[in-house]
PDB file of C-alpha atoms in Angstrom:
ATOM      1  CA  MET A   1      -2.345 -31.731  17.311  1.00 27.00           C
ATOM      2  CA  THR A   2      -0.643 -33.750  14.704  1.00 27.00           C
ATOM      3  CA  LEU A   3       2.608 -34.011  15.011  1.00 26.00           C
ATOM      4  CA  VAL A   4       5.551 -35.060  12.701  1.00 25.00           C
ATOM      5  CA  ALA A   5       6.648 -38.599  13.153  1.00 24.00           C
ATOM      6  CA  ASP A   6      10.432 -38.066  11.159  1.00 26.00           C
ATOM      7  CA  PHE A   7      11.338 -36.284   8.186  1.00 25.00           C
ATOM      8  CA  ASP A   8      13.861 -37.329   5.245  1.00 26.00           C
ATOM      9  CA  ALA A   9      15.046 -35.276   2.408  1.00 26.00           C
ATOM     10  CA  ALA A  10      17.111 -36.225  -0.949  1.00 26.00           C
ATOM     11  CA  ILE A  11      17.448 -34.629  -4.247  1.00 25.00           C
ATOM     12  CA  SER A  12      15.803 -36.094  -7.519  1.00 25.00           C
ATOM     13  CA  SER A  13      18.037 -36.020 -10.996  1.00 25.00           C
ATOM     14  CA  GLU A  14      15.692 -32.695 -11.772  1.00 26.00           C
ATOM     15  CA  GLY A  15      17.402 -31.341  -8.813  1.00 27.00           C
ATOM     16  CA  TYR A  16      13.688 -31.154  -6.799  1.00 27.00           C
ATOM     17  CA  LEU A  17      13.771 -31.080  -3.589  1.00 26.00           C
ATOM     18  CA  TYR A  18      11.980 -34.726  -2.019  1.00 25.00           C
ATOM     19  CA  ARG A  19      10.742 -34.194   1.622  1.00 28.00           C
ATOM     20  CA  GLU A  20       8.843 -36.890   2.778  1.00 29.00           C
ATOM     21  CA  TRP A  21       6.610 -37.026   5.573  1.00 26.00           C
ATOM     22  CA  ARG A  22       5.063 -39.663   7.120  1.00 24.00           C
ATOM     23  CA  ASN A  23       2.768 -38.661   9.915  1.00 27.00           C
ATOM     24  CA  SER A  24       1.039 -41.591  11.757  1.00 25.00           C
ATOM     25  CA  ALA A  25       0.228 -45.287  10.355  1.00 23.00           C
ATOM     26  CA  TYR A  26      -2.531 -43.698   8.428  1.00 22.00           C
ATOM     27  CA  SER A  27      -1.228 -41.307   6.097  1.00 26.00           C
ATOM     28  CA  HIS A  28       2.033 -40.648   3.872  1.00 26.00           C
ATOM     29  CA  TYR A  29       2.714 -37.549   2.266  1.00 28.00           C
ATOM     30  CA  LEU A  30       5.326 -36.468  -0.305  1.00 30.00           C
ATOM     31  CA  PHE A  31       6.562 -32.932  -0.927  1.00 32.00           C
ATOM     32  CA  ASN A  32       7.636 -31.328  -4.005  1.00 31.00           C
ATOM     33  CA  PHE A  33       9.857 -28.724  -3.142  1.00 29.00           C
ATOM     34  CA  SER A  34      10.551 -26.770  -6.143  1.00 30.00           C
ATOM     35  CA  PRO A  35      12.543 -23.096  -5.184  1.00 30.00           C
ATOM     36  CA  MET A  36      12.450 -20.161  -7.553  1.00 30.00           C
ATOM     37  CA  MET A  37      14.427 -17.669  -7.191  1.00 27.00           C
ATOM     38  CA  SER A  38      13.143 -14.495  -9.428  1.00 30.00           C
ATOM     39  CA  SER A  39      15.278 -11.272 -10.403  1.00 28.00           C
ATOM     40  CA  TYR A  40      13.854  -9.040  -8.926  1.00 30.00           C
ATOM     41  CA  SER A  41      15.403  -8.729  -5.776  1.00 31.00           C
ATOM     42  CA  THR A  42      15.881  -5.276  -2.998  1.00 30.00           C
ATOM     43  CA  ALA A  43      19.600  -5.561  -1.354  1.00 25.00           C
ATOM     44  CA  CYS A  44      18.151  -7.304   1.434  1.00 27.00           C
ATOM     45  CA  ASP A  45      15.055  -9.420   0.552  1.00 32.00           C
ATOM     46  CA  ALA A  46      14.458 -11.872  -2.492  1.00 29.00           C
ATOM     47  CA  TYR A  47      11.329 -12.309  -3.931  1.00 29.00           C
ATOM     48  CA  PHE A  48      10.826 -16.369  -2.726  1.00 34.00           C
ATOM     49  CA  MET A  49       7.807 -18.774  -4.522  1.00 35.00           C
ATOM     50  CA  ALA A  50       8.014 -22.270  -3.893  1.00 38.00           C
ATOM     51  CA  VAL A  51       5.322 -24.917  -5.247  1.00 41.00           C
ATOM     52  CA  PHE A  52       4.388 -27.675  -2.901  1.00 40.00           C
ATOM     53  CA  MET A  53       2.978 -30.524  -4.486  1.00 40.00           C
ATOM     54  CA  VAL A  54       1.169 -32.939  -1.187  1.00 40.00           C
ATOM     55  CA  THR A  55       0.353 -36.301  -2.617  1.00 36.00           C
ATOM     56  CA  ILE A  56      -1.793 -38.228  -0.124  1.00 34.00           C
ATOM     57  CA  LEU A  57      -0.766 -41.677  -0.989  1.00 30.00           C
ATOM     58  CA  SER A  58      -3.413 -43.108   0.478  1.00 32.00           C
ATOM     59  CA  LEU A  59      -5.939 -40.789  -0.184  1.00 35.00           C
ATOM     60  CA  GLY A  60      -8.655 -43.824   0.792  1.00 34.00           C
ATOM     61  CA  GLN A  61      -7.016 -44.948   4.036  1.00 34.00           C
ATOM     62  CA  LEU A  62      -6.669 -41.562   5.447  1.00 38.00           C
ATOM     63  CA  VAL A  63     -10.211 -40.829   4.413  1.00 35.00           C
ATOM     64  CA  HIS A  64     -11.390 -44.077   6.424  1.00 34.00           C
ATOM     65  CA  ALA A  65      -8.801 -44.535   9.433  1.00 34.00           C
ATOM     66  CA  ALA A  66     -10.917 -42.472  12.016  1.00 33.00           C
ATOM     67  CA  PRO A  67     -12.099 -45.316  14.424  1.00 30.00           C
ATOM     68  CA  THR A  68     -15.525 -46.461  13.013  1.00 27.00           C
ATOM     69  CA  ALA A  69     -17.494 -44.717  16.144  1.00 28.00           C
ATOM     70  CA  ALA A  70     -16.299 -41.117  15.986  1.00 28.00           C
ATOM     71  CA  VAL A  71     -17.146 -41.604  12.348  1.00 27.00           C
ATOM     72  CA  LYS A  72     -20.783 -41.782  13.449  1.00 28.00           C
ATOM     73  CA  HIS A  73     -20.394 -39.265  15.831  1.00 27.00           C
ATOM     74  CA  ASN A  74     -19.062 -36.560  12.748  1.00 30.00           C
ATOM     75  CA  GLN A  75     -21.995 -37.509  11.073  1.00 29.00           C
ATOM     76  CA  ALA A  76     -24.004 -37.327  13.569  1.00 27.00           C
ATOM     77  CA  SER A  77     -23.023 -33.484  14.649  1.00 26.00           C
ATOM     78  CA  LEU A  78     -21.677 -32.026  11.331  1.00 28.00           C
ATOM     79  CA  GLY A  79     -24.942 -30.145  10.108  1.00 30.00           C
ATOM     80  CA  ASN A  80     -25.114 -28.726  14.076  1.00 28.00           C
ATOM     81  CA  VAL A  81     -21.768 -27.613  13.681  1.00 34.00           C
ATOM     82  CA  ARG A  82     -21.930 -26.429   9.997  1.00 37.00           C
ATOM     83  CA  ALA A  83     -24.835 -24.567  11.162  1.00 29.00           C
ATOM     84  CA  SER A  84     -23.128 -23.052  14.030  1.00 35.00           C
ATOM     85  CA  GLY A  85     -20.039 -22.668  12.431  1.00 41.00           C
ATOM     86  CA  SER A  86     -17.844 -23.304  15.378  1.00 57.00           C
ATOM     87  CA  LEU A  87     -15.693 -26.172  13.039  1.00 89.00           C
ATOM     88  CA  ASN A  88     -16.519 -24.258   9.179  1.00 92.00           C
ATOM     89  CA  PRO A  89     -14.751 -21.295   9.582  1.00 95.00           C
ATOM     90  CA  TYR A  90     -15.822 -20.194   5.844  1.00 96.00           C
ATOM     91  CA  PRO A  91     -19.176 -21.007   5.723  1.00 94.00           C
ATOM     92  CA  ASP A  92     -20.032 -18.492   2.709  1.00 94.00           C
ATOM     93  CA  LYS A  93     -17.124 -19.870   1.277  1.00 96.00           C
ATOM     94  CA  PRO A  94     -15.939 -22.947  -1.415  1.00 96.00           C
ATOM     95  CA  ARG A  95     -14.522 -25.676   0.448  1.00 96.00           C
ATOM     96  CA  ILE A  96     -10.678 -26.498  -0.451  1.00 98.00           C
ATOM     97  CA  THR A  97     -10.078 -29.634  -0.956  1.00 97.00           C
ATOM     98  CA  PHE A  98      -7.902 -31.963  -2.918  1.00 97.00           C
ATOM     99  CA  ARG A  99      -8.242 -33.268  -6.302  1.00 96.00           C
ATOM    100  CA  LEU A 100      -9.697 -36.139  -7.449  1.00 95.00           C
ATOM    101  CA  ASP A 101      -6.174 -37.717  -8.488  1.00 94.00           C
ATOM    102  CA  GLY A 102      -5.439 -36.923  -4.832  1.00 94.00           C
ATOM    103  CA  THR A 103      -3.351 -34.315  -4.959  1.00 96.00           C
ATOM    104  CA  PHE A 104      -3.177 -30.697  -3.351  1.00 97.00           C
ATOM    105  CA  LYS A 105      -0.623 -28.222  -4.425  1.00 97.00           C
ATOM    106  CA  ILE A 106       0.403 -25.227  -3.082  1.00 97.00           C
ATOM    107  CA  THR A 107       1.980 -21.866  -4.510  1.00 96.00           C
ATOM    108  CA  VAL A 108       3.848 -19.770  -1.769  1.00 96.00           C
ATOM    109  CA  PHE A 109       4.697 -15.977  -2.183  1.00 96.00           C
ATOM    110  CA  SER A 110       6.949 -14.415  -0.166  1.00 94.00           C
ATOM    111  CA  ASP A 111       8.796 -11.575   0.620  1.00 94.00           C
ATOM    112  CA  LEU A 112       6.961  -8.821  -1.648  1.00 94.00           C
ATOM    113  CA  HIS A 113       7.817  -5.956  -0.185  1.00 92.00           C
ATOM    114  CA  PHE A 114       4.895  -3.603  -2.157  1.00 93.00           C
ATOM    115  CA  GLY A 115       5.506   0.401  -1.321  1.00 88.00           C
ATOM    116  CA  GLU A 116       9.401   0.855  -1.428  1.00 86.00           C
ATOM    117  CA  GLY A 117      10.703   3.774  -2.531  1.00 82.00           C
ATOM    118  CA  PRO A 118       7.207   4.909  -4.488  1.00 81.00           C
ATOM    119  CA  GLU A 119       8.832   8.081  -5.212  1.00 81.00           C
ATOM    120  CA  THR A 120      12.174   6.625  -6.661  1.00 85.00           C
ATOM    121  CA  ILE A 121      12.213   4.754  -9.947  1.00 89.00           C
ATOM    122  CA  TRP A 122      12.843   1.274  -8.715  1.00 90.00           C
ATOM    123  CA  GLY A 123      10.538   0.976  -5.980  1.00 87.00           C
ATOM    124  CA  PRO A 124       7.322   1.089  -8.209  1.00 89.00           C
ATOM    125  CA  GLU A 125       9.312  -0.796 -11.150  1.00 93.00           C
ATOM    126  CA  GLN A 126      10.172  -3.947  -8.453  1.00 92.00           C
ATOM    127  CA  ASP A 127       6.177  -3.974  -7.635  1.00 92.00           C
ATOM    128  CA  SER A 128       5.492  -4.062 -10.851  1.00 95.00           C
ATOM    129  CA  ASN A 129       7.466  -7.183 -11.642  1.00 96.00           C
ATOM    130  CA  SER A 130       6.284  -8.743  -8.623  1.00 95.00           C
ATOM    131  CA  THR A 131       2.672  -8.554 -10.212  1.00 95.00           C
ATOM    132  CA  ARG A 132       4.378  -9.865 -13.422  1.00 96.00           C
ATOM    133  CA  LEU A 133       6.157 -13.107 -12.090  1.00 96.00           C
ATOM    134  CA  MET A 134       2.609 -13.459  -9.404  1.00 97.00           C
ATOM    135  CA  ARG A 135       0.912 -13.528 -13.174  1.00 97.00           C
ATOM    136  CA  LYS A 136       3.120 -16.227 -14.429  1.00 96.00           C
ATOM    137  CA  VAL A 137       3.877 -17.938 -11.682  1.00 97.00           C
ATOM    138  CA  LEU A 138      -0.178 -18.693 -11.152  1.00 97.00           C
ATOM    139  CA  PRO A 139      -2.005 -19.741 -14.405  1.00 97.00           C
ATOM    140  CA  GLU A 140       1.063 -22.261 -15.344  1.00 96.00           C
ATOM    141  CA  GLU A 141       1.298 -23.899 -12.087  1.00 96.00           C
ATOM    142  CA  LYS A 142      -2.545 -23.827 -11.620  1.00 96.00           C
ATOM    143  CA  PRO A 143      -2.559 -24.141  -7.633  1.00 97.00           C
ATOM    144  CA  ASP A 144      -5.483 -25.231  -5.561  1.00 97.00           C
ATOM    145  CA  PHE A 145      -4.353 -22.650  -2.946  1.00 98.00           C
ATOM    146  CA  ALA A 146      -1.777 -20.353  -2.706  1.00 98.00           C
ATOM    147  CA  VAL A 147      -0.482 -18.776   0.581  1.00 97.00           C
ATOM    148  CA  ILE A 148       1.562 -14.832   0.745  1.00 97.00           C
ATOM    149  CA  ASN A 149       4.137 -15.998   3.504  1.00 96.00           C
ATOM    150  CA  GLY A 150       4.594 -12.476   4.884  1.00 92.00           C
ATOM    151  CA  ASP A 151       6.084  -9.088   4.262  1.00 92.00           C
ATOM    152  CA  LEU A 152       3.660  -8.130   2.025  1.00 94.00           C
ATOM    153  CA  ILE A 153       4.153  -4.470   2.752  1.00 90.00           C
ATOM    154  CA  THR A 154       7.066  -2.974   3.671  1.00 87.00           C
ATOM    155  CA  GLY A 155       5.007  -0.360   5.811  1.00 82.00           C
ATOM    156  CA  GLU A 156       7.916   2.117   7.055  1.00 79.00           C
ATOM    157  CA  LYS A 157       8.010   5.628   7.049  1.00 67.00           C
ATOM    158  CA  THR A 158       8.436   7.564   4.400  1.00 62.00           C
ATOM    159  CA  PRO A 159      10.453   7.537   1.765  1.00 59.00           C
ATOM    160  CA  ASP A 160       8.542   3.843   1.429  1.00 57.00           C
ATOM    161  CA  THR A 161       4.860   3.789   2.241  1.00 64.00           C
ATOM    162  CA  PHE A 162       2.474   6.069   3.454  1.00 66.00           C
ATOM    163  CA  ARG A 163       0.478   5.686   5.835  1.00 70.00           C
ATOM    164  CA  GLU A 164      -2.715   7.386   4.287  1.00 67.00           C
ATOM    165  CA  ASN A 165      -2.699   4.908   1.434  1.00 68.00           C
ATOM    166  CA  SER A 166      -1.181   1.674   2.811  1.00 79.00           C
ATOM    167  CA  THR A 167      -3.650  -0.692   2.389  1.00 81.00           C
ATOM    168  CA  THR A 168      -4.345   0.304  -0.791  1.00 88.00           C
ATOM    169  CA  LEU A 169      -1.643  -2.063  -1.731  1.00 91.00           C
ATOM    170  CA  VAL A 170      -3.327  -5.343  -0.821  1.00 93.00           C
ATOM    171  CA  ASP A 171      -5.143  -4.692  -3.180  1.00 95.00           C
ATOM    172  CA  ARG A 172      -2.606  -4.997  -6.013  1.00 94.00           C
ATOM    173  CA  ILE A 173      -1.072  -7.900  -4.467  1.00 96.00           C
ATOM    174  CA  VAL A 174      -4.806  -9.809  -4.467  1.00 97.00           C
ATOM    175  CA  ALA A 175      -5.749  -8.214  -8.357  1.00 97.00           C
ATOM    176  CA  PRO A 176      -3.131 -11.290  -9.815  1.00 98.00           C
ATOM    177  CA  PHE A 177      -5.314 -14.188  -6.747  1.00 98.00           C
ATOM    178  CA  ASN A 178      -8.754 -12.128  -8.099  1.00 98.00           C
ATOM    179  CA  GLU A 179      -7.714 -12.747 -11.981  1.00 98.00           C
ATOM    180  CA  PHE A 180      -6.978 -16.301 -11.998  1.00 98.00           C
ATOM    181  CA  ARG A 181      -9.507 -16.851  -9.133  1.00 98.00           C
ATOM    182  CA  VAL A 182      -7.200 -18.456  -7.030  1.00 98.00           C
ATOM    183  CA  PRO A 183      -8.469 -19.066  -3.008  1.00 98.00           C
ATOM    184  CA  PHE A 184      -5.784 -17.588  -0.879  1.00 98.00           C
ATOM    185  CA  VAL A 185      -3.964 -16.650   2.423  1.00 98.00           C
ATOM    186  CA  SER A 186      -1.801 -14.175   3.642  1.00 96.00           C
ATOM    187  CA  SER A 187       0.592 -14.592   6.942  1.00 95.00           C
ATOM    188  CA  HIS A 188       2.331 -10.943   8.214  1.00 94.00           C
ATOM    189  CA  GLY A 189       6.127 -10.428   8.899  1.00 91.00           C
ATOM    190  CA  ASN A 190       7.866  -7.695  10.820  1.00 93.00           C
ATOM    191  CA  HIS A 191       7.411  -5.264   7.903  1.00 90.00           C
ATOM    192  CA  ASP A 192       3.671  -4.976   8.075  1.00 88.00           C
ATOM    193  CA  ASN A 193       3.319  -3.799  12.047  1.00 84.00           C
ATOM    194  CA  GLN A 194       5.120  -0.891  11.025  1.00 88.00           C
ATOM    195  CA  ALA A 195       4.606   2.849  11.554  1.00 82.00           C
ATOM    196  CA  ASN A 196       2.626   2.986   8.274  1.00 83.00           C
ATOM    197  CA  ILE A 197       0.564  -0.293   8.136  1.00 86.00           C
ATOM    198  CA  THR A 198      -0.147  -3.215  10.479  1.00 91.00           C
ATOM    199  CA  HIS A 199      -1.385  -6.964  10.246  1.00 92.00           C
ATOM    200  CA  LEU A 200      -4.964  -6.390  11.092  1.00 93.00           C
ATOM    201  CA  GLU A 201      -5.283  -3.377   8.740  1.00 92.00           C
ATOM    202  CA  GLU A 202      -3.941  -5.698   6.155  1.00 93.00           C
ATOM    203  CA  ILE A 203      -6.310  -8.269   7.462  1.00 95.00           C
ATOM    204  CA  ILE A 204      -9.324  -6.178   7.006  1.00 94.00           C
ATOM    205  CA  ARG A 205      -8.050  -4.527   3.531  1.00 94.00           C
ATOM    206  CA  GLU A 206      -7.830  -8.051   1.805  1.00 95.00           C
ATOM    207  CA  ARG A 207     -11.194  -8.935   2.749  1.00 96.00           C
ATOM    208  CA  GLN A 208     -13.217  -6.608   1.989  1.00 95.00           C
ATOM    209  CA  VAL A 209     -11.091  -6.671  -1.842  1.00 96.00           C
ATOM    210  CA  SER A 210     -11.257 -10.740  -2.488  1.00 97.00           C
ATOM    211  CA  SER A 211     -13.692 -12.518  -1.552  1.00 97.00           C
ATOM    212  CA  PHE A 212     -10.507 -15.405  -2.920  1.00 98.00           C
ATOM    213  CA  SER A 213      -9.612 -14.714   0.453  1.00 98.00           C
ATOM    214  CA  TYR A 214      -9.729 -17.099   3.915  1.00 98.00           C
ATOM    215  CA  THR A 215      -7.006 -15.062   5.876  1.00 98.00           C
ATOM    216  CA  ARG A 216      -8.694 -14.538   9.084  1.00 97.00           C
ATOM    217  CA  SER A 217      -7.825 -12.789  12.348  1.00 96.00           C
ATOM    218  CA  ALA A 218      -7.980 -14.967  15.833  1.00 95.00           C
ATOM    219  CA  PRO A 219     -10.626 -14.199  18.588  1.00 95.00           C
ATOM    220  CA  PRO A 220      -9.995 -11.920  20.889  1.00 95.00           C
ATOM    221  CA  GLY A 221      -7.382 -12.259  23.727  1.00 95.00           C
ATOM    222  CA  VAL A 222      -5.319 -15.060  20.742  1.00 97.00           C
ATOM    223  CA  GLY A 223      -1.656 -13.922  19.160  1.00 96.00           C
ATOM    224  CA  GLY A 224      -1.310 -10.246  21.782  1.00 94.00           C
ATOM    225  CA  GLU A 225      -0.295  -7.108  20.682  1.00 92.00           C
ATOM    226  CA  GLY A 226       0.291  -6.448  16.590  1.00 93.00           C
ATOM    227  CA  GLY A 227      -0.297 -10.196  16.351  1.00 95.00           C
ATOM    228  CA  PRO A 228      -4.317 -10.813  15.242  1.00 95.00           C
ATOM    229  CA  GLY A 229      -3.171 -13.047  12.312  1.00 96.00           C
ATOM    230  CA  ASN A 230      -3.847 -16.938  13.710  1.00 97.00           C
ATOM    231  CA  TYR A 231      -6.615 -19.791  12.374  1.00 98.00           C
ATOM    232  CA  TRP A 232      -6.527 -22.674  10.348  1.00 98.00           C
ATOM    233  CA  VAL A 233      -7.958 -23.496   6.910  1.00 98.00           C
ATOM    234  CA  PRO A 234      -9.880 -27.080   6.373  1.00 97.00           C
ATOM    235  CA  VAL A 235      -8.806 -29.161   3.459  1.00 97.00           C
ATOM    236  CA  TYR A 236     -11.031 -31.816   2.236  1.00 97.00           C
ATOM    237  CA  ALA A 237     -10.918 -34.840  -0.208  1.00 96.00           C
ATOM    238  CA  ASN A 238     -14.487 -34.137  -1.385  1.00 95.00           C
ATOM    239  CA  GLU A 239     -16.938 -31.757  -1.419  1.00 93.00           C
ATOM    240  CA  GLU A 240     -18.828 -35.109  -0.095  1.00 92.00           C
ATOM    241  CA  GLY A 241     -15.987 -35.440   2.877  1.00 90.00           C
ATOM    242  CA  GLN A 242     -17.503 -35.853   6.388  1.00 88.00           C
ATOM    243  CA  HIS A 243     -14.637 -33.907   7.949  1.00 93.00           C
ATOM    244  CA  PRO A 244     -11.305 -32.838   6.705  1.00 96.00           C
ATOM    245  CA  VAL A 245      -8.086 -34.249   5.916  1.00 97.00           C
ATOM    246  CA  LEU A 246      -5.873 -31.859   6.107  1.00 97.00           C
ATOM    247  CA  ILE A 247      -5.472 -28.777   8.337  1.00 98.00           C
ATOM    248  CA  LEU A 248      -3.785 -25.544   7.288  1.00 98.00           C
ATOM    249  CA  TRP A 249      -2.018 -23.582  10.379  1.00 98.00           C
ATOM    250  CA  PHE A 250      -1.579 -19.642   9.899  1.00 98.00           C
ATOM    251  CA  PHE A 251       0.726 -18.562  13.305  1.00 97.00           C
ATOM    252  CA  ASP A 252       1.617 -14.600  13.632  1.00 95.00           C
ATOM    253  CA  SER A 253       4.853 -13.935  14.426  1.00 95.00           C
ATOM    254  CA  ARG A 254       4.641 -10.378  15.029  1.00 94.00           C
ATOM    255  CA  GLY A 255       7.810  -8.390  15.300  1.00 93.00           C
ATOM    256  CA  GLY A 256       8.375  -5.018  13.586  1.00 92.00           C
ATOM    257  CA  PHE A 257       7.256  -1.935  15.538  1.00 91.00           C
ATOM    258  CA  SER A 258       3.815  -0.208  16.833  1.00 89.00           C
ATOM    259  CA  PRO A 259       2.106   2.201  13.826  1.00 86.00           C
ATOM    260  CA  GLY A 260       2.125   5.883  14.176  1.00 79.00           C
ATOM    261  CA  GLU A 261       4.966   8.458  14.582  1.00 78.00           C
ATOM    262  CA  ASN A 262       5.810   7.025  18.229  1.00 81.00           C
ATOM    263  CA  SER A 263       6.036   3.746  16.919  1.00 82.00           C
ATOM    264  CA  THR A 264       7.829   1.531  19.775  1.00 90.00           C
ATOM    265  CA  ALA A 265       9.177  -2.298  19.102  1.00 93.00           C
ATOM    266  CA  MET A 266       7.305  -5.531  18.809  1.00 92.00           C
ATOM    267  CA  PRO A 267       8.108  -8.758  20.222  1.00 92.00           C
ATOM    268  CA  ASP A 268       9.517 -10.994  17.065  1.00 94.00           C
ATOM    269  CA  TRP A 269       7.867 -14.293  18.082  1.00 94.00           C
ATOM    270  CA  VAL A 270       4.714 -15.922  18.479  1.00 95.00           C
ATOM    271  CA  ASP A 271       2.639 -14.763  21.550  1.00 95.00           C
ATOM    272  CA  SER A 272       2.614 -17.360  23.965  1.00 96.00           C
ATOM    273  CA  SER A 273      -1.722 -17.176  23.647  1.00 97.00           C
ATOM    274  CA  VAL A 274      -1.658 -18.672  20.540  1.00 97.00           C
ATOM    275  CA  ALA A 275      -0.064 -22.211  22.193  1.00 97.00           C
ATOM    276  CA  GLU A 276      -3.129 -22.474  24.822  1.00 97.00           C
ATOM    277  CA  TRP A 277      -5.474 -21.138  21.511  1.00 97.00           C
ATOM    278  CA  ILE A 278      -4.799 -24.373  19.638  1.00 97.00           C
ATOM    279  CA  GLU A 279      -4.837 -27.131  22.142  1.00 96.00           C
ATOM    280  CA  SER A 280      -8.561 -25.375  22.527  1.00 96.00           C
ATOM    281  CA  GLU A 281      -8.740 -26.016  18.917  1.00 96.00           C
ATOM    282  CA  THR A 282      -7.497 -29.676  18.003  1.00 96.00           C
ATOM    283  CA  THR A 283      -9.824 -30.290  21.070  1.00 96.00           C
ATOM    284  CA  LEU A 284     -12.837 -28.879  19.346  1.00 96.00           C
ATOM    285  CA  MET A 285     -11.456 -31.222  16.342  1.00 97.00           C
ATOM    286  CA  GLU A 286     -10.566 -34.163  17.998  1.00 96.00           C
ATOM    287  CA  ASP A 287     -14.294 -33.775  19.442  1.00 95.00           C
ATOM    288  CA  GLU A 288     -15.817 -33.317  15.977  1.00 94.00           C
ATOM    289  CA  TRP A 289     -13.856 -34.479  12.882  1.00 95.00           C
ATOM    290  CA  GLY A 290     -12.199 -38.288  15.908  1.00 94.00           C
ATOM    291  CA  PRO A 291      -8.779 -38.620  16.766  1.00 94.00           C
ATOM    292  CA  ALA A 292      -5.639 -35.564  14.934  1.00 92.00           C
ATOM    293  CA  GLU A 293      -4.152 -39.156  13.858  1.00 92.00           C
ATOM    294  CA  SER A 294      -6.851 -38.710  11.020  1.00 91.00           C
ATOM    295  CA  ARG A 295      -5.718 -35.706   9.461  1.00 94.00           C
ATOM    296  CA  GLY A 296      -2.154 -34.029   8.381  1.00 96.00           C
ATOM    297  CA  THR A 297      -1.385 -30.829   9.183  1.00 95.00           C
ATOM    298  CA  LEU A 298       0.881 -28.208   7.611  1.00 96.00           C
ATOM    299  CA  ALA A 299       1.404 -25.162   9.566  1.00 96.00           C
ATOM    300  CA  PHE A 300       2.676 -21.212   7.802  1.00 97.00           C
ATOM    301  CA  VAL A 301       4.650 -19.245   9.503  1.00 95.00           C
ATOM    302  CA  HIS A 302       6.967 -15.939   8.475  1.00 95.00           C
ATOM    303  CA  ILE A 303       9.871 -15.461  11.845  1.00 91.00           C
ATOM    304  CA  PRO A 304      10.709 -19.009  12.241  1.00 84.00           C
ATOM    305  CA  PRO A 305      10.680 -20.371  15.822  1.00 74.00           C
TER     306      PRO A 305
END
């Protein structure tokens, strides 16, 4: 798996935080991290939106960085990979790609907490404020990809969500992405595992109501109890690229409680089974796409390790 070699930060005159990530000799990334705190917040959580501009400064070098033998191996085997789906997790969806100018923008929303206080005035109002913010940000930023990074729904027992209709809140959350045709994924947090909702239920519902969702669940046995949302998304330099230049990883940090009346607490960390799965996935990637150094990586998780 690709590791971050060094990570430097500096504040620019515009107030943005620039982070420079050098990932081996093959690639050089620049992150433009622009946090915006909205005025719509609850007592414990504030809505958080951040825009990541990922710029490959030497895209051509990155794409062609792998040794010639490895590239030939990729070209020879790629058809079988696509046919079998082993390293093409989205055979029926468009590729996620960089722009022609070599940039790739990700917009991140976190802690939306839909469903709080459904029988109050402030509860539905803050949900409406959240969707209004999303409908403002998406057309202005025009991201290539978006991430909802956990706590989509507050799934605690009444007076928050109700068990019988909690998954329908997902419909409202993803509506702006459908409206502006923005591909996106979700990771999940401790409030998404509660008496009235689970991570898996949210994943299933999201895939049912949005063709723009790239969220998926891990293979059986990976993620532990309540942690199915471990997966990766390949990002290509262009539609014709032989192999990805960036892998986006998403890890399920679980937490919260089991569903039902007799809820019990769940561990609030990524299950150890995920480590072995990462090793096996990266081995497959290296076999098909060449050395890990020829690809960048970026990971998302709700509860920090």
